[in-house]
Coordinates of C-alpha atoms and ligand atoms in Angstrom, one line a residue:
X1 CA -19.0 145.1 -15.8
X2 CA -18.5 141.7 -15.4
X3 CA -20.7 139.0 -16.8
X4 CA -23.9 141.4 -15.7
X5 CA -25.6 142.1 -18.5
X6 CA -26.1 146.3 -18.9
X7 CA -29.5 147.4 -17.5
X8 CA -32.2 149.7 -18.4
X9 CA -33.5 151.7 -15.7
X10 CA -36.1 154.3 -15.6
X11 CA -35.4 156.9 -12.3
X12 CA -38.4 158.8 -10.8
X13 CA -38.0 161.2 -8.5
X14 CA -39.7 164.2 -7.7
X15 CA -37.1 166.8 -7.3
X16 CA -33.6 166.2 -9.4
X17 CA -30.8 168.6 -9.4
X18 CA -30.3 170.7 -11.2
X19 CA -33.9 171.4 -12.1
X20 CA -35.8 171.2 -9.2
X21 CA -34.5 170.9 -5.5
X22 CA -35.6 171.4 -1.8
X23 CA -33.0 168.9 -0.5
X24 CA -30.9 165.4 -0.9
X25 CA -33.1 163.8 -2.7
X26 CA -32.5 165.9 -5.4
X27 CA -29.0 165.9 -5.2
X28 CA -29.2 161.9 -4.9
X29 CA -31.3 161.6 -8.1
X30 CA -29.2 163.9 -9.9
X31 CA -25.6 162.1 -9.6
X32 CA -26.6 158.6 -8.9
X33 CA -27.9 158.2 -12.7
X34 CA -24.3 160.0 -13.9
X35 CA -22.3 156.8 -12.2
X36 CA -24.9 154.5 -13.3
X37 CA -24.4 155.8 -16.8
X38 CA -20.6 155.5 -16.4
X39 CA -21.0 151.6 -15.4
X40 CA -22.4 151.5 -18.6
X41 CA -25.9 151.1 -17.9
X42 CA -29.3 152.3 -19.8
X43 CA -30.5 154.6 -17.2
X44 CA -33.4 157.2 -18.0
X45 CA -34.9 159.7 -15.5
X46 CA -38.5 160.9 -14.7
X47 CA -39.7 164.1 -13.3
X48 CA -42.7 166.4 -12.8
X49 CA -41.9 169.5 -15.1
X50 CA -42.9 172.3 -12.4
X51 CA -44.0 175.7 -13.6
X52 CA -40.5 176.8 -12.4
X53 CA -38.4 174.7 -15.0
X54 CA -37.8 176.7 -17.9
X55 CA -37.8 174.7 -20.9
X56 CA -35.7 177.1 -22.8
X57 CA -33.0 177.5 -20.2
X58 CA -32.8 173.3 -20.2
X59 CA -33.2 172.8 -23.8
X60 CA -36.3 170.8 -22.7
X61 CA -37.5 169.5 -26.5
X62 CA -41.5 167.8 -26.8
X63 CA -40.9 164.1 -27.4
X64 CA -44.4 162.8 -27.0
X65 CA -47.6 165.0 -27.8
X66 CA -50.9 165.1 -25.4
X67 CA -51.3 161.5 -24.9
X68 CA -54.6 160.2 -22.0
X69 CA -53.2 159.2 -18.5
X70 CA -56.1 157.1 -16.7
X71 CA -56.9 159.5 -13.0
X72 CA -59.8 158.0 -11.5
X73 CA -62.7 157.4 -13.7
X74 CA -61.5 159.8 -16.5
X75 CA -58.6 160.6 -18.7
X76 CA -56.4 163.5 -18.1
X77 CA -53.6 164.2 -20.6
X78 CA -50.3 164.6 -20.6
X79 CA -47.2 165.4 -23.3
X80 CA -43.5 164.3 -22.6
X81 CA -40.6 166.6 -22.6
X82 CA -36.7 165.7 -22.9
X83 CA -34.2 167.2 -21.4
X84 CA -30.7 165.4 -20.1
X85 CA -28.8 165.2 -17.0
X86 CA -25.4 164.5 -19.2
X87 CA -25.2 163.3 -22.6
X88 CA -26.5 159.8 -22.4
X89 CA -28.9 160.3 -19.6
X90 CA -31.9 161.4 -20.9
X91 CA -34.6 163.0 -18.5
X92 CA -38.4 162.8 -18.8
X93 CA -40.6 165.5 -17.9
X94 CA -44.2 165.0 -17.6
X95 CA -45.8 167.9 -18.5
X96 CA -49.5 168.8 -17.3
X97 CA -50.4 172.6 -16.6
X98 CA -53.0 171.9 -14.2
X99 CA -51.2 169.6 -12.0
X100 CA -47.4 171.4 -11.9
X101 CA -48.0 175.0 -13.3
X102 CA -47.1 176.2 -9.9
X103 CA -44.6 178.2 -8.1
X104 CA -43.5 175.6 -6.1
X105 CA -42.6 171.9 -5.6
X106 CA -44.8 170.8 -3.1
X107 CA -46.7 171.6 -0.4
X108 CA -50.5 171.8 -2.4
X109 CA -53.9 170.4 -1.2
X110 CA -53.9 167.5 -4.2
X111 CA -49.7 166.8 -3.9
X112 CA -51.4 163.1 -3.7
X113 CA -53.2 163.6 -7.0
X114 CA -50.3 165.4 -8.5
X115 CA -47.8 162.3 -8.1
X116 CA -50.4 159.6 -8.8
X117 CA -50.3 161.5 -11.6
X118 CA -46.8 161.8 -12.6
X119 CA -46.5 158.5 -11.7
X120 CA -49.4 156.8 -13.9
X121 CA -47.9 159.1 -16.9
X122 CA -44.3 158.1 -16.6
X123 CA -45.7 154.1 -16.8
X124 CA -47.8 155.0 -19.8
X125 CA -45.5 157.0 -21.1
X126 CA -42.6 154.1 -21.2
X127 CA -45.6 152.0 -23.3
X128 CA -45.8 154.8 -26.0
X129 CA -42.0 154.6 -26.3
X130 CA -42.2 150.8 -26.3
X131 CA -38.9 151.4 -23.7
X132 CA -39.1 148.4 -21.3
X133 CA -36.8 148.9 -18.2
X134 CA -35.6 145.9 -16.2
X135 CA -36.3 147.5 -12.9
X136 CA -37.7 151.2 -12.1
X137 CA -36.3 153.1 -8.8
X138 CA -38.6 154.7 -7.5
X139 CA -37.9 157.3 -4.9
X140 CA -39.6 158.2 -1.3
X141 CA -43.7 158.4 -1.4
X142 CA -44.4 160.7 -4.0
X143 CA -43.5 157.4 -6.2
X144 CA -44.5 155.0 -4.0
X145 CA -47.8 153.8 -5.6
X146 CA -46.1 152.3 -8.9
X147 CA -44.9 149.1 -7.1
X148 CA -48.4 148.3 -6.0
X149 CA -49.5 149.0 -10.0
X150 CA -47.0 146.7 -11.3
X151 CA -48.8 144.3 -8.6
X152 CA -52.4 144.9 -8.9
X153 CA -53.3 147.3 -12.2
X154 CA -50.5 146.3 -14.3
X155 CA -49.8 142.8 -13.4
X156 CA -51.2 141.6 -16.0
X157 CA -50.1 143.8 -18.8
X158 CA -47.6 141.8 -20.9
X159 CA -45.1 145.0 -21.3
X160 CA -44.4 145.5 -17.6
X161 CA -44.0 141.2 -17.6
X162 CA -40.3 141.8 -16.9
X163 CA -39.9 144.8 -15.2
X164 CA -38.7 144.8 -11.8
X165 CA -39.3 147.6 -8.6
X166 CA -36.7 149.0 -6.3
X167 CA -37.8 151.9 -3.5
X168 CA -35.5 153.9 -2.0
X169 CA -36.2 155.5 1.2
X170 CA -35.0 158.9 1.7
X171 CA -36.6 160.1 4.2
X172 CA -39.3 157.6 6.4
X173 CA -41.1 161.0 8.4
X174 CA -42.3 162.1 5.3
X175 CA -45.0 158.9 4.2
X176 CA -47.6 160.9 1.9
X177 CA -50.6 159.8 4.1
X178 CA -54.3 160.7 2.3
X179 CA -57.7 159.5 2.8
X180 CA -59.9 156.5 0.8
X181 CA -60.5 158.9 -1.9
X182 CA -57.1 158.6 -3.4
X183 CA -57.4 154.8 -4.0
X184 CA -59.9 156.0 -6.3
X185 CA -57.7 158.4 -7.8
X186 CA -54.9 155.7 -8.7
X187 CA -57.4 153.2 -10.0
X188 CA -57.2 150.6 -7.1
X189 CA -60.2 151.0 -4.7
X190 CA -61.0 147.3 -5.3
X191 CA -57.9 146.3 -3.7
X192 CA -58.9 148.2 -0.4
X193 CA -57.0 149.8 2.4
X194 CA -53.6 147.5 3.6
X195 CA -54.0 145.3 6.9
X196 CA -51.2 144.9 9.4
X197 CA -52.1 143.2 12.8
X198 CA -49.7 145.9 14.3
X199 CA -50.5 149.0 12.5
X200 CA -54.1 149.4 12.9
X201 CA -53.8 153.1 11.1
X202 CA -52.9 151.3 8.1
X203 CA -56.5 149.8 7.4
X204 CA -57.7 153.4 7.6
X205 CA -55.6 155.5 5.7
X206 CA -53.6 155.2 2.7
X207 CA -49.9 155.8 3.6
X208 CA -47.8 155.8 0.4
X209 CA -44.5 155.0 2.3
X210 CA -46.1 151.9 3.6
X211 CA -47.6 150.7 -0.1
X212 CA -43.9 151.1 -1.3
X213 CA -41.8 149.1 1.4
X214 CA -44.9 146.2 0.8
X215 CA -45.2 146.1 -2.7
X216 CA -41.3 147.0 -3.9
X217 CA -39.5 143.7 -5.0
X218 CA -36.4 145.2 -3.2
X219 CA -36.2 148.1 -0.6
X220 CA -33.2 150.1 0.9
X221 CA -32.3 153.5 2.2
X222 CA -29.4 155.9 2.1
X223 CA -27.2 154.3 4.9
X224 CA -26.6 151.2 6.4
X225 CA -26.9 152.4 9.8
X226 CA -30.1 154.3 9.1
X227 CA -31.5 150.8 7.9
X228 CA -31.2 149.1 11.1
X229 CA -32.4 151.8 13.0
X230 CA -35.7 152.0 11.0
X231 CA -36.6 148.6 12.1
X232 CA -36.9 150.2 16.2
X233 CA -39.7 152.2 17.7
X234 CA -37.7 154.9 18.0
X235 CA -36.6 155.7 14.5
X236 CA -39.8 153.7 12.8
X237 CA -42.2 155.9 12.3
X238 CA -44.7 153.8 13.3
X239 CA -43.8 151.5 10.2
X240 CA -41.3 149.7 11.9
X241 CA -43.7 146.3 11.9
X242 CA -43.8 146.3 8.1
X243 CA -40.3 146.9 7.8
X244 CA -38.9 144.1 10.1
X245 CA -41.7 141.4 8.1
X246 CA -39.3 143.2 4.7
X247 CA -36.2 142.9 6.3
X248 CA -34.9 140.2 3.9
X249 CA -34.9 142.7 1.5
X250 CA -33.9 146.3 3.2
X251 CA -30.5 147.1 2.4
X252 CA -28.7 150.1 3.4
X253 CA -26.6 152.3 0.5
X254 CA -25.2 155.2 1.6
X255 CA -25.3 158.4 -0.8
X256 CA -22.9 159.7 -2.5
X257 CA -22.1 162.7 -3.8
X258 CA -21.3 164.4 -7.2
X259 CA -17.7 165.0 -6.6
X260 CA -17.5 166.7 -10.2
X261 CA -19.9 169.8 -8.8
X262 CA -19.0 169.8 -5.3
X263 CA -15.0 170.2 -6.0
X264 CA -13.2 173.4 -4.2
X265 CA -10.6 173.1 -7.0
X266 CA -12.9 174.4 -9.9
X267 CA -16.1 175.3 -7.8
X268 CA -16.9 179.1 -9.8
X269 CA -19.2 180.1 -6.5
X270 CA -16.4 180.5 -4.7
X271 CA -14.1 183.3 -4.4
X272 CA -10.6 181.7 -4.1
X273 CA -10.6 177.8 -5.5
X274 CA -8.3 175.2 -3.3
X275 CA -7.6 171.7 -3.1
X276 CA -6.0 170.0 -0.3
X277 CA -2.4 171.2 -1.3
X278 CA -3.0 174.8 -1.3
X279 CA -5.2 174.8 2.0
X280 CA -3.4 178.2 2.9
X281 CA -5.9 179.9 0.3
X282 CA -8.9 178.9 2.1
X283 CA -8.9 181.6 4.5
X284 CA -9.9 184.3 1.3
X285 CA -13.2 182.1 1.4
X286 CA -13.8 182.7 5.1
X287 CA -12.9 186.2 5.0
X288 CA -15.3 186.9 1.6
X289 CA -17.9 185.2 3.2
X290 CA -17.6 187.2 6.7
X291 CA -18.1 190.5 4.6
X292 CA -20.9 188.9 2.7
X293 CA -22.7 188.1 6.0
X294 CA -21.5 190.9 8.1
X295 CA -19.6 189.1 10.2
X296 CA -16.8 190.5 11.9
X297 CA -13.6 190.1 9.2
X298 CA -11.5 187.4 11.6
X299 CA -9.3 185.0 10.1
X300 CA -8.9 183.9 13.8
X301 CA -12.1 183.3 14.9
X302 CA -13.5 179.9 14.6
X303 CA -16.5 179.8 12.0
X304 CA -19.7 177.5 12.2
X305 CA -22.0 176.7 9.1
X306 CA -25.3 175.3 9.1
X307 CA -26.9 175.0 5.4
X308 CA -30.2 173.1 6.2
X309 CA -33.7 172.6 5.9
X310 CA -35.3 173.8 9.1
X311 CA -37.0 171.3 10.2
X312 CA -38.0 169.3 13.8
X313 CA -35.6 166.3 12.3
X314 CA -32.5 168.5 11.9
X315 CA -32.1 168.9 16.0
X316 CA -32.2 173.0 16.1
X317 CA -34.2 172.7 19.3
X318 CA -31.0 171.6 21.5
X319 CA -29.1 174.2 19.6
X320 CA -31.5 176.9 20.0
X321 CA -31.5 176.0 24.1
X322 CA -27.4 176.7 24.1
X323 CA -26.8 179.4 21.1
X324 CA -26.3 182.1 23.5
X325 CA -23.4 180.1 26.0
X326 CA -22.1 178.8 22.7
X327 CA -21.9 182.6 20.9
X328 CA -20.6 184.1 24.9
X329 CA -17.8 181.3 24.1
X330 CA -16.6 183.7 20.7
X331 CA -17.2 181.7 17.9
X332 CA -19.4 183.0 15.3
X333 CA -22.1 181.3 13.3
X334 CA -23.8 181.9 9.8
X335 CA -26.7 179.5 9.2
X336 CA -28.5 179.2 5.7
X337 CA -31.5 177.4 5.4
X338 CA -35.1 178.3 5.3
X339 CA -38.6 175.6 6.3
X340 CA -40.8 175.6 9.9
X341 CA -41.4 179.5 10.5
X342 CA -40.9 178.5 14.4
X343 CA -37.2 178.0 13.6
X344 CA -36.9 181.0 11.0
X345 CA -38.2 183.4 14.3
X346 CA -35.8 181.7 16.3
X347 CA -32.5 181.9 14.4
X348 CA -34.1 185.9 13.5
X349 CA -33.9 186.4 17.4
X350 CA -30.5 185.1 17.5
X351 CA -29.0 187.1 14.7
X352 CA -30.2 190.2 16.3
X353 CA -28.8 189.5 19.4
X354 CA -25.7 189.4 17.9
X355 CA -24.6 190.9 15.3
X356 CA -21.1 190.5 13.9
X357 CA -20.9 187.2 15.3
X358 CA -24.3 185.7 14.0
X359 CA -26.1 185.7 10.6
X360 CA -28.5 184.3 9.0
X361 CA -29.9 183.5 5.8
X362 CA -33.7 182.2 5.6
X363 CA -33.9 181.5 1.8
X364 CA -32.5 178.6 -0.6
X365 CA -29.5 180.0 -2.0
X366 CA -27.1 176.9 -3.9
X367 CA -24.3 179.6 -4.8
X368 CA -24.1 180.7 -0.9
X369 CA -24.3 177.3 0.3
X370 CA -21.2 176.4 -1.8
X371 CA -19.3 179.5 -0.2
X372 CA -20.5 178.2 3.2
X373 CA -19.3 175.0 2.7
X374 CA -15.4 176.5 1.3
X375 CA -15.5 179.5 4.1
X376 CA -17.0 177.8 7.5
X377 CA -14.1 176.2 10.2
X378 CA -17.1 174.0 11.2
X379 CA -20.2 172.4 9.1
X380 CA -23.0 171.7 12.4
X381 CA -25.6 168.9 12.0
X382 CA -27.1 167.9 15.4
X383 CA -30.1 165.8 14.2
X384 CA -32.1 163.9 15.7
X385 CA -32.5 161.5 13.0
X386 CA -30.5 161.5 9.9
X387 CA -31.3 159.3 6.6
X388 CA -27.7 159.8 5.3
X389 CA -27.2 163.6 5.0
X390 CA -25.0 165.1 2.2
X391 CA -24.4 168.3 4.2
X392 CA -21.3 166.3 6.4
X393 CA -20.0 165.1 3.0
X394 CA -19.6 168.4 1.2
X395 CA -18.5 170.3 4.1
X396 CA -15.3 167.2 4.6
X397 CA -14.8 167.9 1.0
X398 CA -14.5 171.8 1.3
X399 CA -12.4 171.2 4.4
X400 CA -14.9 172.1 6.8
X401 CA -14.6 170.2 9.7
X402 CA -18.4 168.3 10.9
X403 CA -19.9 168.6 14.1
X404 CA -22.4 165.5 14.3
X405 CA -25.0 163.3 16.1
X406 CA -24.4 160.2 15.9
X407 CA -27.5 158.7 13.8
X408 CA -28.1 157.4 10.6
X409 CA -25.8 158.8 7.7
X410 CA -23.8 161.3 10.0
X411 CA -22.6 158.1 12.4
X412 CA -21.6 156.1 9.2
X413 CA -19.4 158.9 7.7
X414 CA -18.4 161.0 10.9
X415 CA -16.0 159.3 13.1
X416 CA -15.2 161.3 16.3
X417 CA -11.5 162.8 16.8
X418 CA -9.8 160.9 19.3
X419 CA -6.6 163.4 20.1
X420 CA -4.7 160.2 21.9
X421 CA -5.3 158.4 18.7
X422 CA -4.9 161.0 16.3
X423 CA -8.1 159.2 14.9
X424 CA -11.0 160.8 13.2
X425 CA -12.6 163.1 11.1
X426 CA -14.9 165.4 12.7
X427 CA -17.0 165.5 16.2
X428 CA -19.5 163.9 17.3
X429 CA -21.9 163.2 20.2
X430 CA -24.6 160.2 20.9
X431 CA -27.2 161.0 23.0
X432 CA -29.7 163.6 21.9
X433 CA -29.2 166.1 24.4
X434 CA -28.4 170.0 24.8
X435 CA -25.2 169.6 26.9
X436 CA -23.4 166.9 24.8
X437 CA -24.0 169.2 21.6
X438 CA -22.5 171.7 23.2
X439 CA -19.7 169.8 25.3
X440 CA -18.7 168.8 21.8
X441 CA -18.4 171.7 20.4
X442 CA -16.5 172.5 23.2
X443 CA -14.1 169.7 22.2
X444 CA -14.0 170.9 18.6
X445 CA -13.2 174.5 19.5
X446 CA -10.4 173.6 21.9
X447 CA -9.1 171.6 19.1
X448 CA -9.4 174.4 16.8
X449 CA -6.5 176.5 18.8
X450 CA -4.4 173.5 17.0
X451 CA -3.5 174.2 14.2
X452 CA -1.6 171.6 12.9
X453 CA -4.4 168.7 15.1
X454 CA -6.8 171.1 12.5
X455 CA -4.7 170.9 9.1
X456 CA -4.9 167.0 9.5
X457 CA -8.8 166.8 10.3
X458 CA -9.1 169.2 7.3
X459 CA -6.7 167.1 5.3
X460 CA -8.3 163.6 5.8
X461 CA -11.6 164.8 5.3
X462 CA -10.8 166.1 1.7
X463 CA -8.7 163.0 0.8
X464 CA -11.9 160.8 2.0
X465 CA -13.9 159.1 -1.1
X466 CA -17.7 160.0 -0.8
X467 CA -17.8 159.6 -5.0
X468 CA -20.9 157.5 -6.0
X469 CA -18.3 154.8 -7.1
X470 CA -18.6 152.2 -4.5
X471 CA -22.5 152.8 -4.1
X472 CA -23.2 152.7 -7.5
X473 CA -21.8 149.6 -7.5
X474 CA -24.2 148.3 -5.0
X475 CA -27.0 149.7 -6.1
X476 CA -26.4 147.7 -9.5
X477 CA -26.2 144.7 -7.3
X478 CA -29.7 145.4 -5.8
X479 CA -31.1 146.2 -8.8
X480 CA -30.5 142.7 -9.8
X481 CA -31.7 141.3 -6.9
X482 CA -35.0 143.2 -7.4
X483 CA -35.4 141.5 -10.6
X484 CA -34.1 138.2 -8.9
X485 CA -37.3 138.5 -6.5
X486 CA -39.6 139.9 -9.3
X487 CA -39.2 136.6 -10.5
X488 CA -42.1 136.8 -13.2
X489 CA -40.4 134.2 -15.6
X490 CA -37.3 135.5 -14.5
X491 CA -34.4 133.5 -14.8
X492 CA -31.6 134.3 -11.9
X493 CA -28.6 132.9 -14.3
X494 CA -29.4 135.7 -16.5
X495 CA -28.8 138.4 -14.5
X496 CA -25.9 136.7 -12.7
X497 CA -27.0 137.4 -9.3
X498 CA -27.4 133.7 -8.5
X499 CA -23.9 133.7 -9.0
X500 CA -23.4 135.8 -6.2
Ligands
LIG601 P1 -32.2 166.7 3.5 O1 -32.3 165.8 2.3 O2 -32.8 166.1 4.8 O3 -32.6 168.1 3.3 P2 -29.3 166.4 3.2 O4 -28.1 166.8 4.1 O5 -29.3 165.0 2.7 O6 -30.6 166.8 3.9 O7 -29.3 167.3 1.9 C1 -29.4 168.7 2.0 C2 -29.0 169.3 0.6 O8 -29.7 170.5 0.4 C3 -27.5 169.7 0.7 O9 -27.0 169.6 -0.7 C4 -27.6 171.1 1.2 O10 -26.4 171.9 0.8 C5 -28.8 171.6 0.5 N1 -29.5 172.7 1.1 C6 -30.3 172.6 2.2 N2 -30.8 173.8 2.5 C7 -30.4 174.7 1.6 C8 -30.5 176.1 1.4 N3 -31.3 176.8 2.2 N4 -29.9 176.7 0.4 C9 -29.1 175.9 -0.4 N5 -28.9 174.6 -0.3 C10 -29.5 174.0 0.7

């Protein structure tokens, strides 16, 4: 490690696999903290303990009994609960019936409440366990609010004196924006709404997203192409003028992924396990999972996957304008995913239409996805915007060849075949539009007919690194530089990042 010194780090986030998860963020929180740990560094993780957890299964033990959390004018109470993502990374879970004995994640009328909540506990309960962390990462809105604490309620509380914040965005749509009422909640009323000369809403709502990316002593989101394009109009979400004034400290990290779970070689959901020399099994995985879906058993035929939420972000409105030119062309398609009901009709339609060649799966299923991923030719993502996207990743690494827009994560990691070239590792198109989706997948299908073009795209994606171990590296940098711009009494020199 260097001259750095090792760091303590508490992670909160709201979903972390394997406990809870509705998509990367969970995946994100639950292997980053594994390759911190292996850098050798102190790093702790926070969660909501949902009604769905089961304490038994986890081994979840009580480490801290009922202890107050200030909500508002009142107390409420919660009691602490550790569990582990690996030996040496413990994980918190902030246990309060009334706010998480639920059947789901999110979604509820007081989600703001709930997460002021979890946040306000995990801060008091760090004080009961006298553990000081150098910085806490906190993760897209839901734990947003703690860098304006550690500004305004806690600033001057002599235990956080030291303690640096870093937010990570995962996902800027999704901004957790409530009315007046939950300043109160989370104790800072007196500090009033924000003011930004450009973004008038701002001084009428509370936006969560916003409070983070003003208040965090160092910001950055999950790829460095998605971090420049946040600063535009276009990709801003309206908070583009608060993020160009933070530029100076918006960095771009792209995920990785846990290359320990997702590995064809030992993956147990999977029917027939492979690595990149014995490629030839594969095909048992496609053939398995066209029984399993009801697709026509065709070793030939070239195979889609989608595993995704289904949301307005993930670009199923191009594909749902060609499906039926793209399934005339004889491919056939299994999608998994489940989210805006408007889309779950859709895709229904479409695997009526055609069955044998289309199915689909509206639920959350992890064991399918991980068959998907080892039996699909092709792994589509046509977003329209795309923080990083773990999806493209997995599918490389389970030789499923990507199909891509060209935004955010998918343009950092997807590099379009070129067949002069030989260059490339999957297919990709720019411009958000029905007939370049399609055109490409066109271009991947005539490619498809290759197959020795197709070994090699298969190949290089499964040799590619997308391990944590270059990001974790920089996230260790930033964490630094967080506590560099904290500066309370800080002294650069000790953390080595003046040396920089
Ligand atoms: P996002 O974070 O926007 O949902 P990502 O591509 O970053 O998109 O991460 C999605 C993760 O969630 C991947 O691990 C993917 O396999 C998984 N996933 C998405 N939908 C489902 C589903 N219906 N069933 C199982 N896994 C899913």
């Amino acid at each position: 490690m260097s001259d750095q010194r090792p760091l303590k780090v508490l992670l909160l986030s709201a979903e972390v696999v394997p406990f809870a998860k509705t998509g990367g963020l969970a995946d994100v929180a639950g292997s980053l903290p594994k390759a911190l740990h292996a850098l050798g560094h102190d790093i702790r993780v926070a969660m909501p303990r949902y009604g769905r957890i089961d304490p038994d299964k986890f081994g979840l033990k009580e480490v801290l009994a009922a202890f107050p959390v200030p909500m508002d004018k009142q107390m409420e109470e919660a009691s602490i609960m550790e569990g582990a993502l690996a030996p040496g990374i413990p994980v918190y879970f902030i246990e309060n019936g009334k706010y998480y004995d639920r059947d789901g994640i999110y979604m509820y009328p007081d989600d703001a409440e709930r997460f002021i909540f979890f946040c306000r506990a995990s801060l008091e309960m760090l004080k009961r366990m006298d553990w000081r962390p150098d910085v806490i990462h906190c993760n897209d809105w839901h734990t947003a609010i703690i860098p304006n604490w550690l500004k305004t309620v806690y600033k001057e509380d002599a235990f956080f004196a030291n303690t640096a914040s870093l937010y990570t965005i995962h996902n800027l749509a999704y901004q957790g924006i409530f009315g007046y009422r939950v300043l109160e909640v989370a104790g800072i009323a007196e500090y009033g709404f924000m003011y930004h000369a450009e973004m008038a809403d701002l001084s009428e709502v509370v936006d969560f997203m916003a409070r983070g990316i003003f208040f965090a002593d160092a910001i950055n989101t999950v790829s460095e192409k998605y971090a420049q394009e946040i600063l535009t109009p276009e990709f801003g979400e309206k908070l583009d003028p608060l993020l160009r004034d933070r530029r100076d400290r918006l960095f771009g990290i792209l995920n990785g992924i846990d290359t320990d779970v997702m590995n064809p070689a030992t993956d147990k959901h999977i029917v027939q396990q492979f690595d990149v020399e014995s490629l030839d099994k594969r095909v048992a995985n496609k053939l398995e999972l066209q029984r399993e879906a009801n697709l026509h058993e065709d070793a030939a035929a070239p195979l889609i996957g989608i595993i995704s939420r289904l949301a307005d972000q993930k670009g199923f409105d191009i594909l749902g304008d060609v499906t039926d030119h793209l399934l005339d062309l004889g491919l056939q398609f299994v999608l998994l995913g489940t989210g805006d009901p408007h889309y779950h009709e859709m895709f229904s339609r479409i695997a009526q239409a055609y069955p044998g060649r289309a199915a689909v799966f509206l639920t959350f299923n992890a064991e399918l996805a991980q068959k998907i991923y080892a039996g699909t030719d092709m792994f589509l993502m046509p977003s329209r915007f795309e923080p990083c996207g773990l999806g493209q990743m997995i599918a490389m690494r389970y030789g499923s060849v990507p199909i891509v827009r060209a935004t955010g994560g998918l343009a950092d990691t997807v590099k379009d075949f070129d067949p002069r070239t030989g260059e490339g590792n999957g297919f990709s198109f720019a411009h958000y539009d029905r007939w370049a989706l399609f055109a490409t997948i066109v271009r991947a299908l005539e490619n498809f007919k290759y197959r020795d073009t197709w070994r090699k795209l298969q190949v290089r994606g499964m040799g590619a690194d997308f391990s944590w171990s270059a990001s974790a590296l920089k996230y260790v940098d930033l964490y630094y530089r967080a506590i560099a711009a904290c500066g309370k009494g800080t002294k650069l020199e000790d953390y080595g990042v003046a040396k920089k």
